[in-house]
Amino acid sequence: MSFNIVEFLKSLVGLNVSEYLKTVVGDQAWVNFVSDVLGVVIISTFCLLIVIFLIWLERKVIARMQDRIGPNRVGGRYGLLQTVADVIKLLIKEDITPAGADKVAYWLAPFLTVIAALLIWAVMPFAPGVIGVDLDIGVFYVLAISSASVVALLLAGWGSNNKYALLGAFRSVAQLVSYEVPMILALLVPILLARSMSTVDIVRAQTVPFIFVVPLAAVIFLISALAETGRTPFDLLEAESEIVSGFHVEYGGMKFGMFFLAEFVNTLFMSGFFATMFLGGYRFFGLENLVVGGDWAIGRLLSLVVFFVKMFAVYFVFIWIRGTWPRVRVDQILNFNWKFLVPLSLALILTIAVLDKVIPADAGIYARSSILLLANLLLAMIAIEIMRTVARRKRKGSSVDAVLDVNEVEHHTHDAHHEVAAAH
Amino acid sequence: MTTDQVIFIILSVFTLGTALLVVTLRNLFHAALALMATFLGVAGLYVMLDAGFLAAAQLLVYIGAISILLIFAIMMTRRLMNTTESAFNSQGGASLVTAVIGFLVIAWAVSQFSRVLPQVVQKQVDMKPMSPDVIPYIQSSVAAMGQAFVDPNGFVLPFEIASVLLLAGLIGAIIVAWPKAEDEES
């Protein structure tokens, strides 16, 4: 088959250039290699550049929620070039290494953070066939990379030679390591239903999007994703009033910019991941299989649009939460995780696993989904009822109990002091 | 040399080099970092062996959990900056004996493996025109592993024992952390 410019443009729009090239020049190793390299370049460039837009979006939306206008000077009425100006400012700042910093750790941390933030995009299914690599352990891969990226925070906190940075890093690690647990448990539910850890298989299994089958898992995942990305209401990592600005307090210029960038890339990834795991990813009533004019598979491009709409819808929820919710305290964060989210997600997994076995295999997909949905709602009601009872008991408890509670808290802080003293 | 061999040599040099750094660096924190790099190199070797699940587990468990625990331990117990310990101690003789024994055991195991290896390779050659029922088995090694874990003829006993052990550890941690009754009164 000879090269045909119209066919080439068609394949470009249909997002299957590499398949087209293979039919033209034959299945050769270099075609694969070039398309792999191009794919990596496109995905990483997209991730890095979209951040400029994301920051503008976040500032603008937050401003509207707080009854302000937001950026409106640089780049026309809507301040579209505000972030570009900010990036240029960050780039031309002097590069400072604080005195007494551990140079290896201090320099390595921002790079590792960005690398980890980019690596996880490899398994994100943008459209059918448009995915970095369809690993059969896709979800597990994401979890492994994001758990290993915690190391970068410790490096930053320790390498800066600053007590606020170190405290911030400790807080971050405690939060990230803890919230990984409910996140993994919540992700196990769609894995269980799809019977695969590959992101593509999970999207394929969602004839009914999993948010309508297991809404509880979706909510647990959303909460832990907020915590994993360190966003409000879990932004203790950079609580200005308590620890200045967390683990990156000593970083300036583009090194700070890299932490900032990784945070936004991670948040966008979590939005996309939520869309993939619970909203059906790129699927929208069979739109992804649309073929126009007999052989022109336009469906891929349309499903890419669908995926982006879903991803940014979830991202908007993240901004929305940031604009409206107060920050939680550090003890609340861990209590909420270990005493509420983890038991709840364990109960959820047990319920779903048992029900999935009990429901006869020949029950239709809708019957199966509605049974699971009912079980979810029941479980959610039981959890809320338990919380209500506990809260009421606490409120009704005598004042003696309240005093005891305060004593207990004080006692614990004393204990912590002793431990620190002993360590020194 | 094939590409695989080049990658293998790079990974091995990386793994061994960082492992050497772990035991020679005087700064404990840097030694811990080098240990993480070693784990990463081992994960790379797993990937080369087509054991993707193992590689991800290595990343999750060794770098994401154990190394972090190590670093926390170092930060809690030593002075924070400029920890320069001597890299050597006076237990050279004992460690030499241990190292020699360990080497012999591994060498013996590898020699046994090389006796089995030709058969495995032969089996793969026999399978070359893959029968349809073999392909899904090979493609989903994770599913095969999961089934082996709960198969009575497979590894169900060690798997269950490990989970009981972990549960015991979990409960033990909770009991240790439980506030003591007399503490509350004081």
Coordinates of C-alpha atoms in Angstrom, one line a residue:
Chain A
M1 CA 0.0 0.0 0.0
S2 CA 1.5 3.4 -1.0
F3 CA 1.4 6.6 1.0
N4 CA -1.8 8.6 0.5
I5 CA -2.0 12.0 2.1
V6 CA -5.8 11.9 2.5
E7 CA -5.6 8.5 4.2
F8 CA -2.8 9.8 6.4
L9 CA -4.8 12.8 7.5
K10 CA -7.8 10.5 8.2
S11 CA -5.6 8.2 10.4
L12 CA -4.3 11.3 12.1
V13 CA -7.8 12.4 13.0
G14 CA -8.7 8.8 13.8
L15 CA -5.7 8.6 16.2
N16 CA -4.3 5.5 14.6
V17 CA -1.3 6.9 12.7
S18 CA 1.0 4.1 13.8
E19 CA -1.4 1.4 12.4
Y20 CA -1.6 3.3 9.2
L21 CA 2.1 3.7 8.9
K22 CA 2.5 0.0 9.5
T23 CA 0.2 -0.8 6.6
V24 CA 2.3 1.6 4.4
V25 CA 5.8 0.5 5.2
G26 CA 5.2 -2.9 6.7
D27 CA 5.4 -4.0 10.3
Q28 CA 9.0 -3.0 11.0
A29 CA 10.8 -2.5 14.3
W30 CA 11.6 1.1 13.7
V31 CA 8.0 2.1 13.2
N32 CA 7.2 0.7 16.6
F33 CA 10.2 2.4 18.2
V34 CA 9.4 5.8 16.6
S35 CA 5.7 5.6 17.6
D36 CA 6.7 4.6 21.1
V37 CA 9.1 7.5 21.5
L38 CA 6.6 9.9 19.9
G39 CA 3.9 8.7 22.3
V40 CA 6.1 9.2 25.4
V41 CA 7.0 12.7 24.1
I42 CA 3.4 13.6 23.4
I43 CA 2.0 12.4 26.8
S44 CA 4.7 14.0 28.9
T45 CA 4.6 17.3 27.0
F46 CA 0.8 17.3 27.4
C47 CA 1.1 16.7 31.1
L48 CA 3.6 19.5 31.6
L49 CA 1.8 22.0 29.4
I50 CA -1.7 21.3 30.6
V51 CA -0.6 22.5 34.1
I52 CA -0.4 26.0 32.8
F53 CA -4.0 25.8 31.9
L54 CA -4.9 24.0 35.1
I55 CA -3.4 26.6 37.3
W56 CA -5.3 29.4 35.4
L57 CA -8.5 27.3 35.7
E58 CA -8.1 26.8 39.4
R59 CA -7.4 30.4 40.1
K60 CA -10.3 31.6 38.0
V61 CA -12.8 29.1 39.4
I62 CA -11.8 29.6 43.0
A63 CA -12.0 33.4 42.5
R64 CA -15.6 33.0 41.1
M65 CA -16.5 30.9 44.1
Q66 CA -15.1 33.6 46.5
D67 CA -16.9 36.4 44.6
R68 CA -13.7 37.7 43.1
I69 CA -12.7 38.1 39.4
G70 CA -9.4 36.4 39.5
P71 CA -6.6 36.9 37.0
N72 CA -7.8 39.5 34.5
R73 CA -4.8 41.6 33.3
V74 CA -2.1 39.6 31.6
G75 CA -3.3 38.2 28.2
G76 CA -6.7 39.9 27.7
R77 CA -9.9 40.0 29.7
Y78 CA -9.6 36.5 31.1
G79 CA -6.0 36.7 32.2
L80 CA -5.2 33.7 30.0
L81 CA -1.4 34.4 30.0
Q82 CA -1.2 35.0 33.8
T83 CA 0.3 31.6 34.4
V84 CA 2.7 31.9 31.5
A85 CA 4.1 35.1 33.1
D86 CA 4.3 33.2 36.4
V87 CA 6.3 30.4 34.9
I88 CA 8.7 32.9 33.2
K89 CA 9.2 34.5 36.6
L90 CA 9.9 31.1 38.2
L91 CA 12.4 30.2 35.4
I92 CA 14.5 33.4 35.7
K93 CA 14.7 33.3 39.5
E94 CA 18.1 32.8 41.1
D95 CA 18.8 29.2 41.9
I96 CA 19.5 28.9 45.6
T97 CA 20.8 26.0 47.7
P98 CA 20.3 26.8 51.4
A99 CA 23.4 26.6 53.6
G100 CA 23.8 23.3 55.3
A101 CA 21.4 21.5 52.9
D102 CA 22.1 18.0 51.9
K103 CA 22.9 18.7 48.3
V104 CA 22.1 15.2 46.9
A105 CA 18.8 15.0 48.6
Y106 CA 17.9 18.6 48.0
W107 CA 18.5 18.4 44.3
L108 CA 17.1 14.9 43.7
A109 CA 13.7 15.5 45.3
P110 CA 12.0 17.8 42.8
F111 CA 13.2 15.7 39.9
L112 CA 12.0 12.5 41.4
T113 CA 8.6 14.0 42.2
V114 CA 8.1 15.1 38.6
I115 CA 9.3 11.8 37.2
A116 CA 6.9 9.8 39.5
A117 CA 4.1 12.2 38.5
L118 CA 4.7 11.5 34.8
L119 CA 5.4 7.8 35.0
I120 CA 1.9 6.9 36.2
W121 CA 0.3 8.4 33.0
A122 CA 1.7 5.4 31.1
V123 CA -1.4 3.3 32.0
M124 CA -4.0 6.0 31.5
P125 CA -6.4 4.9 28.7
F126 CA -7.3 8.1 26.9
A127 CA -9.2 6.4 24.1
P128 CA -9.4 2.8 22.7
G129 CA -5.9 2.0 21.7
V130 CA -4.6 5.4 22.9
I131 CA -2.7 4.3 26.0
G132 CA 1.0 4.3 26.8
V133 CA 1.1 0.6 27.7
D134 CA -1.7 -1.7 28.7
L135 CA -0.1 -3.5 31.6
D136 CA -2.0 -6.4 33.1
I137 CA -1.1 -5.0 36.5
G138 CA -2.0 -1.4 35.5
V139 CA -3.8 -0.3 38.7
F140 CA -1.1 -2.0 40.8
Y141 CA 1.6 -0.2 38.8
V142 CA 0.0 3.2 39.6
L143 CA -0.2 2.4 43.3
A144 CA 3.4 1.2 43.3
I145 CA 4.8 4.3 41.7
S146 CA 2.8 6.7 43.8
S147 CA 3.8 4.9 47.0
A148 CA 7.5 5.0 45.9
S149 CA 7.1 8.8 45.2
V150 CA 6.6 9.4 48.9
V151 CA 10.4 9.0 49.2
A152 CA 10.9 12.3 47.3
L153 CA 9.0 14.2 50.0
L154 CA 11.2 12.8 52.7
L155 CA 14.3 13.7 50.6
A156 CA 13.0 17.3 50.2
G157 CA 12.1 17.7 53.9
W158 CA 15.4 16.2 55.1
G159 CA 17.7 17.7 52.5
S160 CA 16.5 21.3 53.2
N161 CA 18.0 21.4 56.7
N162 CA 14.9 23.2 58.0
K163 CA 12.7 22.0 60.9
Y164 CA 9.5 23.2 59.2
A165 CA 10.4 21.4 56.1
L166 CA 11.1 18.2 58.1
L167 CA 7.9 18.5 60.1
G168 CA 6.0 19.1 56.9
A169 CA 7.6 16.0 55.3
F170 CA 6.7 13.9 58.3
R171 CA 3.2 15.0 58.1
S172 CA 3.0 14.4 54.4
V173 CA 4.5 10.9 54.7
A174 CA 2.1 10.0 57.5
Q175 CA -0.9 11.2 55.5
L176 CA 0.2 9.7 52.2
V177 CA 1.1 6.3 53.6
S178 CA -2.1 6.1 55.7
Y179 CA -4.5 7.1 52.9
E180 CA -2.9 4.7 50.5
V181 CA -4.6 1.9 52.5
P182 CA -8.3 3.0 51.9
M183 CA -7.3 4.0 48.3
I184 CA -6.0 0.5 47.5
L185 CA -9.0 -1.1 49.2
A186 CA -11.5 1.1 47.3
L187 CA -9.7 0.3 44.0
L188 CA -10.0 -3.4 44.8
V189 CA -13.7 -3.2 44.3
P190 CA -13.7 -2.2 40.6
I191 CA -10.8 -4.7 40.1
L192 CA -13.0 -7.3 41.6
L193 CA -16.0 -6.5 39.4
A194 CA -13.9 -6.2 36.2
R195 CA -11.8 -9.3 37.2
S196 CA -8.7 -7.5 35.9
M197 CA -6.1 -5.0 37.0
S198 CA -5.6 -3.7 33.5
T199 CA -7.1 -0.2 33.1
V200 CA -8.3 -1.0 29.6
D201 CA -10.2 -4.1 30.9
I202 CA -11.7 -2.1 33.7
V203 CA -13.1 0.4 31.2
R204 CA -14.3 -2.4 29.0
A205 CA -16.2 -4.0 31.9
Q206 CA -18.1 -0.8 32.6
T207 CA -21.3 -1.3 30.6
V208 CA -22.8 0.3 33.6
P209 CA -20.3 2.8 35.0
F210 CA -19.1 1.5 38.4
I211 CA -20.1 4.7 40.1
F212 CA -23.7 3.5 39.7
V213 CA -22.8 0.0 40.9
V214 CA -20.5 0.7 43.8
P215 CA -20.9 4.4 44.7
L216 CA -19.4 3.8 48.1
A217 CA -16.1 2.7 46.7
A218 CA -16.1 5.8 44.4
V219 CA -16.6 8.1 47.4
I220 CA -13.9 6.4 49.4
F221 CA -11.6 6.6 46.4
L222 CA -12.4 10.3 45.9
I223 CA -11.7 11.1 49.5
S224 CA -8.4 9.2 49.6
A225 CA -7.4 10.8 46.2
L226 CA -7.9 14.2 47.8
A227 CA -5.7 13.2 50.6
E228 CA -3.1 11.5 48.4
T229 CA -2.7 14.7 46.3
G230 CA -2.6 16.8 49.4
R231 CA -5.5 19.0 48.4
T232 CA -8.1 20.8 50.6
P233 CA -9.5 19.6 53.0
F234 CA -6.3 17.5 53.5
D235 CA -3.8 20.3 52.7
L236 CA -2.0 19.9 56.0
L237 CA 1.2 19.4 54.1
E238 CA 1.3 23.1 53.5
A239 CA -0.7 24.6 56.3
E240 CA 0.8 28.1 56.3
S241 CA -0.4 28.9 59.8
E242 CA 1.3 25.9 61.3
I243 CA 4.4 24.8 59.4
V244 CA 5.0 27.8 57.0
S245 CA 4.5 25.9 53.8
G246 CA 5.5 22.3 54.4
F247 CA 8.3 20.3 52.9
H248 CA 9.1 22.7 50.1
V249 CA 9.6 25.8 52.3
E250 CA 13.3 26.0 51.3
Y251 CA 12.8 25.6 47.6
G252 CA 12.7 28.6 45.2
G253 CA 12.5 29.2 41.5
M254 CA 11.8 26.4 39.2
K255 CA 12.7 23.7 41.8
F256 CA 9.6 24.9 43.7
G257 CA 7.9 25.1 40.4
M258 CA 8.5 21.4 39.9
F259 CA 6.8 20.4 43.1
F260 CA 3.9 22.7 42.2
L261 CA 3.8 21.1 38.8
A262 CA 3.9 17.6 40.1
E263 CA 1.0 18.4 42.5
F264 CA -1.2 19.6 39.6
V265 CA -0.2 16.7 37.3
N266 CA -1.1 14.3 40.1
T267 CA -4.4 15.9 40.7
L268 CA -5.3 15.7 37.0
F269 CA -4.2 12.1 37.0
M270 CA -6.4 11.3 39.9
S271 CA -9.3 13.0 38.1
G272 CA -8.6 10.9 35.0
F273 CA -8.1 7.8 37.1
F274 CA -11.4 8.3 38.9
A275 CA -13.1 8.8 35.4
T276 CA -11.4 5.5 34.3
M277 CA -12.2 3.4 37.3
F278 CA -15.7 4.6 38.1
L279 CA -17.2 6.8 35.3
G280 CA -16.5 4.4 32.4
G281 CA -13.4 6.1 31.1
Y282 CA -13.7 6.9 27.4
R283 CA -17.0 5.0 27.0
F284 CA -20.2 6.9 26.2
F285 CA -23.0 4.8 24.9
G286 CA -20.9 3.1 22.2
L287 CA -19.6 6.3 20.8
E288 CA -16.0 4.9 20.9
N289 CA -16.9 2.4 18.2
L290 CA -18.4 4.9 15.7
V291 CA -17.2 4.5 12.2
V292 CA -17.9 7.1 9.5
G293 CA -18.0 6.4 5.8
G294 CA -17.4 2.7 6.1
D295 CA -13.7 2.7 7.1
W296 CA -13.0 6.0 8.9
A297 CA -13.0 5.2 12.7
I298 CA -13.8 8.6 14.1
G299 CA -14.9 7.0 17.4
R300 CA -11.4 7.2 18.9
L301 CA -11.3 11.0 18.6
L302 CA -14.8 11.3 20.0
S303 CA -14.0 9.0 22.9
L304 CA -10.9 11.1 23.6
V305 CA -13.2 14.1 23.9
V306 CA -15.5 12.1 26.1
F307 CA -12.6 11.1 28.4
F308 CA -11.4 14.7 28.7
V309 CA -14.9 16.0 29.5
K310 CA -15.2 13.3 32.3
M311 CA -11.7 14.0 33.6
F312 CA -12.2 17.8 33.8
A313 CA -15.7 17.3 35.4
V314 CA -13.9 15.4 38.2
Y315 CA -11.2 18.0 38.3
F316 CA -13.8 20.7 38.7
V317 CA -15.2 18.7 41.8
F318 CA -11.7 18.9 43.2
I319 CA -11.5 22.7 42.8
W320 CA -15.1 23.0 44.1
I321 CA -14.1 21.1 47.3
R322 CA -11.1 23.4 47.7
G323 CA -13.2 26.5 47.3
T324 CA -15.8 25.5 49.9
W325 CA -14.4 23.2 52.6
P326 CA -12.3 24.1 55.7
R327 CA -9.1 22.2 56.5
V328 CA -9.2 19.3 59.0
R329 CA -6.9 18.9 61.9
V330 CA -4.0 16.6 61.9
D331 CA -5.4 14.2 64.5
Q332 CA -8.8 14.2 62.7
I333 CA -7.1 13.2 59.5
L334 CA -5.6 10.0 60.8
N335 CA -8.5 9.1 63.0
F336 CA -10.9 9.5 60.1
N337 CA -8.7 7.3 58.0
W338 CA -7.9 4.4 60.3
K339 CA -11.1 4.3 62.3
F340 CA -13.7 5.1 59.6
L341 CA -12.4 4.8 56.0
V342 CA -10.4 1.6 56.4
P343 CA -13.0 -0.5 58.3
L344 CA -15.7 0.8 55.9
S345 CA -13.8 -0.2 52.8
L346 CA -12.9 -3.6 54.3
A347 CA -16.6 -4.2 55.0
L348 CA -17.4 -3.0 51.5
I349 CA -14.9 -5.4 49.8
L350 CA -16.2 -8.3 51.9
T351 CA -19.8 -7.5 50.9
I352 CA -19.1 -7.0 47.3
A353 CA -17.0 -10.2 47.0
V354 CA -19.6 -12.3 48.7
L355 CA -22.5 -10.8 46.7
D356 CA -20.6 -11.2 43.5
K357 CA -20.3 -14.9 44.1
V358 CA -23.8 -15.3 45.4
I359 CA -25.6 -13.6 42.5
P360 CA -26.2 -16.2 39.9
A361 CA -24.0 -15.8 36.9
D362 CA -27.0 -15.8 34.5
A363 CA -28.5 -12.8 36.1
G364 CA -28.5 -9.8 33.7
I365 CA -26.0 -7.0 34.1
Y366 CA -28.7 -4.6 35.3
A367 CA -30.0 -7.0 37.9
R368 CA -26.5 -7.6 39.2
S369 CA -25.7 -3.9 39.2
S370 CA -28.9 -3.0 41.1
I371 CA -28.3 -5.6 43.8
L372 CA -24.8 -4.4 44.3
L373 CA -26.0 -0.8 44.3
L374 CA -28.6 -1.6 47.0
A375 CA -25.9 -3.3 49.1
N376 CA -23.8 -0.2 48.8
L377 CA -26.5 2.1 49.9
L378 CA -27.4 -0.2 52.8
L379 CA -23.8 -0.2 53.9
A380 CA -23.5 3.5 53.6
M381 CA -26.7 3.9 55.7
I382 CA -25.3 1.6 58.4
A383 CA -22.0 3.5 58.5
I384 CA -23.8 6.9 58.8
E385 CA -26.1 5.4 61.5
I386 CA -23.1 4.2 63.5
M387 CA -21.4 7.5 63.2
R388 CA -24.5 9.3 64.4
T389 CA -24.9 7.1 67.4
V390 CA -21.2 7.6 68.4
A391 CA -21.5 11.3 67.9
R392 CA -24.7 11.5 69.9
R393 CA -23.2 9.5 72.8
K394 CA -20.2 11.8 72.8
R395 CA -22.3 14.9 72.9
K396 CA -24.6 13.6 75.6
G397 CA -21.7 12.3 77.7
S398 CA -21.3 14.0 81.0
S399 CA -19.0 16.9 81.4
V400 CA -16.7 14.6 83.4
D401 CA -16.2 12.6 80.3
A402 CA -15.4 15.7 78.3
V403 CA -12.7 16.7 80.9
L404 CA -11.3 13.2 80.7
D405 CA -11.1 13.5 77.0
V406 CA -9.1 16.7 77.2
N407 CA -6.8 15.1 79.8
E408 CA -6.2 12.2 77.5
V409 CA -5.2 14.5 74.6
E410 CA -2.9 16.4 76.9
H411 CA -1.5 13.1 78.2
H412 CA -0.7 12.0 74.7
T413 CA 1.1 15.2 73.8
H414 CA 3.1 14.7 77.0
D415 CA 4.0 11.2 76.0
A416 CA 5.1 12.5 72.6
H417 CA 7.3 15.0 74.3
H418 CA 8.9 12.3 76.4
E419 CA 9.6 10.2 73.4
V420 CA 11.2 13.0 71.5
A421 CA 13.3 13.8 74.6
A422 CA 14.3 10.2 75.0
A423 CA 15.3 10.0 71.3
H424 CA 17.6 13.0 71.7
Chain B
M1 CA 25.3 -8.8 22.3
T2 CA 21.6 -8.5 22.2
T3 CA 19.6 -5.6 23.7
D4 CA 18.5 -7.8 26.6
Q5 CA 22.1 -8.5 27.5
V6 CA 23.1 -4.8 27.4
I7 CA 20.1 -3.9 29.6
F8 CA 20.9 -6.8 32.0
I9 CA 24.6 -5.6 32.3
I10 CA 23.5 -2.0 33.0
L11 CA 21.0 -3.1 35.6
S12 CA 23.4 -5.5 37.3
V13 CA 26.2 -2.8 37.5
F14 CA 23.6 -0.4 38.8
T15 CA 22.3 -2.9 41.4
L16 CA 25.8 -4.0 42.6
G17 CA 27.2 -0.5 42.5
T18 CA 24.5 1.0 44.7
A19 CA 24.7 -2.1 47.0
L20 CA 28.4 -1.4 47.4
L21 CA 27.6 2.2 48.2
V22 CA 25.1 1.1 50.9
V23 CA 27.9 -0.5 52.9
T24 CA 30.7 2.0 52.2
L25 CA 28.9 5.4 52.5
R26 CA 29.6 7.1 55.8
N27 CA 26.4 9.1 55.8
L28 CA 23.6 6.8 57.0
F29 CA 20.9 8.7 55.2
H30 CA 22.7 8.5 51.9
A31 CA 23.3 4.8 52.5
A32 CA 19.5 4.4 52.9
L33 CA 19.0 6.2 49.6
A34 CA 21.5 3.9 47.9
L35 CA 19.6 0.9 49.3
M36 CA 16.5 2.2 47.6
A37 CA 18.4 2.5 44.4
T38 CA 19.4 -1.2 44.9
F39 CA 15.8 -2.2 45.3
L40 CA 15.0 -0.3 42.2
G41 CA 17.7 -2.2 40.3
V42 CA 16.3 -5.5 41.5
A43 CA 12.8 -4.4 40.4
G44 CA 14.3 -3.7 37.0
L45 CA 15.7 -7.3 36.9
Y46 CA 12.3 -8.6 37.7
V47 CA 10.9 -6.7 34.8
M48 CA 13.5 -8.3 32.6
L49 CA 12.3 -11.7 33.8
D50 CA 8.7 -10.8 32.7
A51 CA 7.7 -10.7 36.3
G52 CA 5.9 -7.4 36.2
F53 CA 3.8 -8.1 39.3
L54 CA 6.8 -8.9 41.3
A55 CA 8.5 -5.7 40.2
A56 CA 5.6 -3.6 41.2
A57 CA 5.3 -5.4 44.5
Q58 CA 9.1 -4.8 45.0
L59 CA 8.5 -1.1 44.4
L60 CA 5.4 -0.9 46.6
V61 CA 6.8 -2.9 49.5
Y62 CA 10.5 -2.3 49.6
I63 CA 10.8 1.3 48.4
G64 CA 7.3 2.5 49.4
A65 CA 7.2 0.9 52.8
I66 CA 10.4 -0.7 54.1
S67 CA 12.8 2.1 53.0
I68 CA 10.5 4.7 54.4
L69 CA 10.5 2.9 57.7
L70 CA 14.3 2.7 57.6
I71 CA 14.6 6.4 57.0
F72 CA 12.2 7.2 59.8
A73 CA 14.2 5.0 62.1
I74 CA 17.4 6.8 61.1
M75 CA 15.8 10.2 61.6
M76 CA 14.4 9.3 64.9
T77 CA 17.5 7.7 66.4
R78 CA 20.4 9.7 65.1
R79 CA 21.3 13.3 65.1
L80 CA 19.6 14.7 62.0
M81 CA 22.4 16.1 59.8
N82 CA 26.0 15.1 59.3
T83 CA 25.6 11.6 60.6
T84 CA 28.9 10.1 59.7
E85 CA 29.3 6.6 61.0
S86 CA 32.4 4.5 60.3
A87 CA 31.5 2.1 57.6
F88 CA 33.5 -0.7 59.2
N89 CA 33.3 -2.6 62.4
S90 CA 35.2 -5.4 64.1
Q91 CA 32.9 -8.3 62.9
G92 CA 34.8 -9.0 59.7
G93 CA 35.5 -12.7 60.6
A94 CA 31.9 -13.6 61.3
S95 CA 30.5 -11.8 58.3
L96 CA 33.1 -13.5 56.1
V97 CA 31.9 -16.9 57.3
T98 CA 28.2 -15.9 56.7
A99 CA 29.0 -14.5 53.3
V100 CA 30.8 -17.6 52.2
I101 CA 28.0 -19.9 53.5
G102 CA 25.4 -17.6 51.7
F103 CA 27.4 -17.7 48.5
L104 CA 27.7 -21.5 48.6
V105 CA 23.9 -22.0 49.2
I106 CA 23.0 -19.6 46.3
A107 CA 25.6 -21.2 44.0
W108 CA 24.2 -24.7 44.8
A109 CA 20.7 -23.4 44.1
V110 CA 21.7 -21.8 40.8
S111 CA 23.5 -25.0 39.8
Q112 CA 20.3 -27.0 40.5
F113 CA 18.4 -24.5 38.5
S114 CA 20.7 -24.8 35.5
R115 CA 20.0 -28.6 35.5
V116 CA 16.2 -27.8 35.3
L117 CA 16.6 -24.9 32.9
P118 CA 17.2 -26.8 29.6
Q119 CA 13.9 -28.7 30.2
V120 CA 12.1 -25.4 30.7
V121 CA 13.6 -23.9 27.6
Q122 CA 12.7 -27.1 25.7
K123 CA 9.2 -26.9 26.9
Q124 CA 8.9 -23.3 25.6
V125 CA 10.3 -24.4 22.3
D126 CA 7.8 -27.1 22.1
M127 CA 5.0 -24.6 22.9
K128 CA 6.2 -22.2 20.1
P129 CA 3.2 -22.7 17.9
M130 CA 1.0 -21.7 20.8
S131 CA -2.1 -23.6 21.3
P132 CA -5.1 -21.4 22.0
D133 CA -5.5 -22.7 25.6
V134 CA -1.9 -21.9 26.5
I135 CA -2.0 -18.3 25.3
P136 CA -4.4 -16.9 27.9
Y137 CA -2.5 -18.7 30.6
I138 CA 0.8 -17.1 29.6
Q139 CA -0.8 -13.7 29.0
S140 CA -2.4 -13.4 32.5
S141 CA 0.4 -14.6 34.7
V142 CA -1.2 -12.5 37.5
A143 CA -4.4 -14.5 37.3
A144 CA -2.4 -17.7 37.3
M145 CA -0.5 -16.5 40.4
G146 CA -3.7 -15.6 42.1
Q147 CA -5.2 -19.0 41.4
A148 CA -2.0 -20.7 42.6
F149 CA -2.4 -18.8 45.9
V150 CA -5.8 -20.3 46.7
D151 CA -5.4 -23.7 45.0
P152 CA -5.3 -26.6 47.5
N153 CA -2.6 -28.2 45.3
G154 CA -0.8 -24.9 45.1
F155 CA 0.3 -22.5 47.9
V156 CA -2.9 -22.1 49.9
L157 CA -1.3 -23.2 53.1
P158 CA 1.7 -20.8 53.1
F159 CA -0.6 -18.1 51.9
E160 CA -3.0 -18.6 54.8
I161 CA -0.2 -18.9 57.3
A162 CA 1.3 -15.6 56.1
S163 CA -2.1 -13.9 56.4
V164 CA -2.6 -15.2 59.9
L165 CA 0.9 -14.0 60.8
L166 CA 0.1 -10.5 59.4
L167 CA -3.2 -10.4 61.2
A168 CA -1.4 -11.3 64.4
G169 CA 1.1 -8.5 63.8
L170 CA -1.7 -6.1 63.2
I171 CA -3.6 -7.0 66.4
G172 CA -0.3 -7.0 68.3
A173 CA 0.4 -3.4 67.1
I174 CA -3.0 -2.3 68.2
I175 CA -2.6 -3.9 71.6
V176 CA 0.8 -2.3 72.1
A177 CA -0.6 1.1 71.1
W178 CA -3.7 0.7 73.3
P179 CA -3.8 3.3 76.1
K180 CA -3.2 1.4 79.4
A181 CA -5.9 1.6 82.0
E182 CA -3.7 3.0 84.8
D183 CA -2.4 5.6 82.4
E184 CA -5.8 7.1 82.0
E185 CA -6.3 7.5 85.7
S186 CA -3.0 9.3 86.4

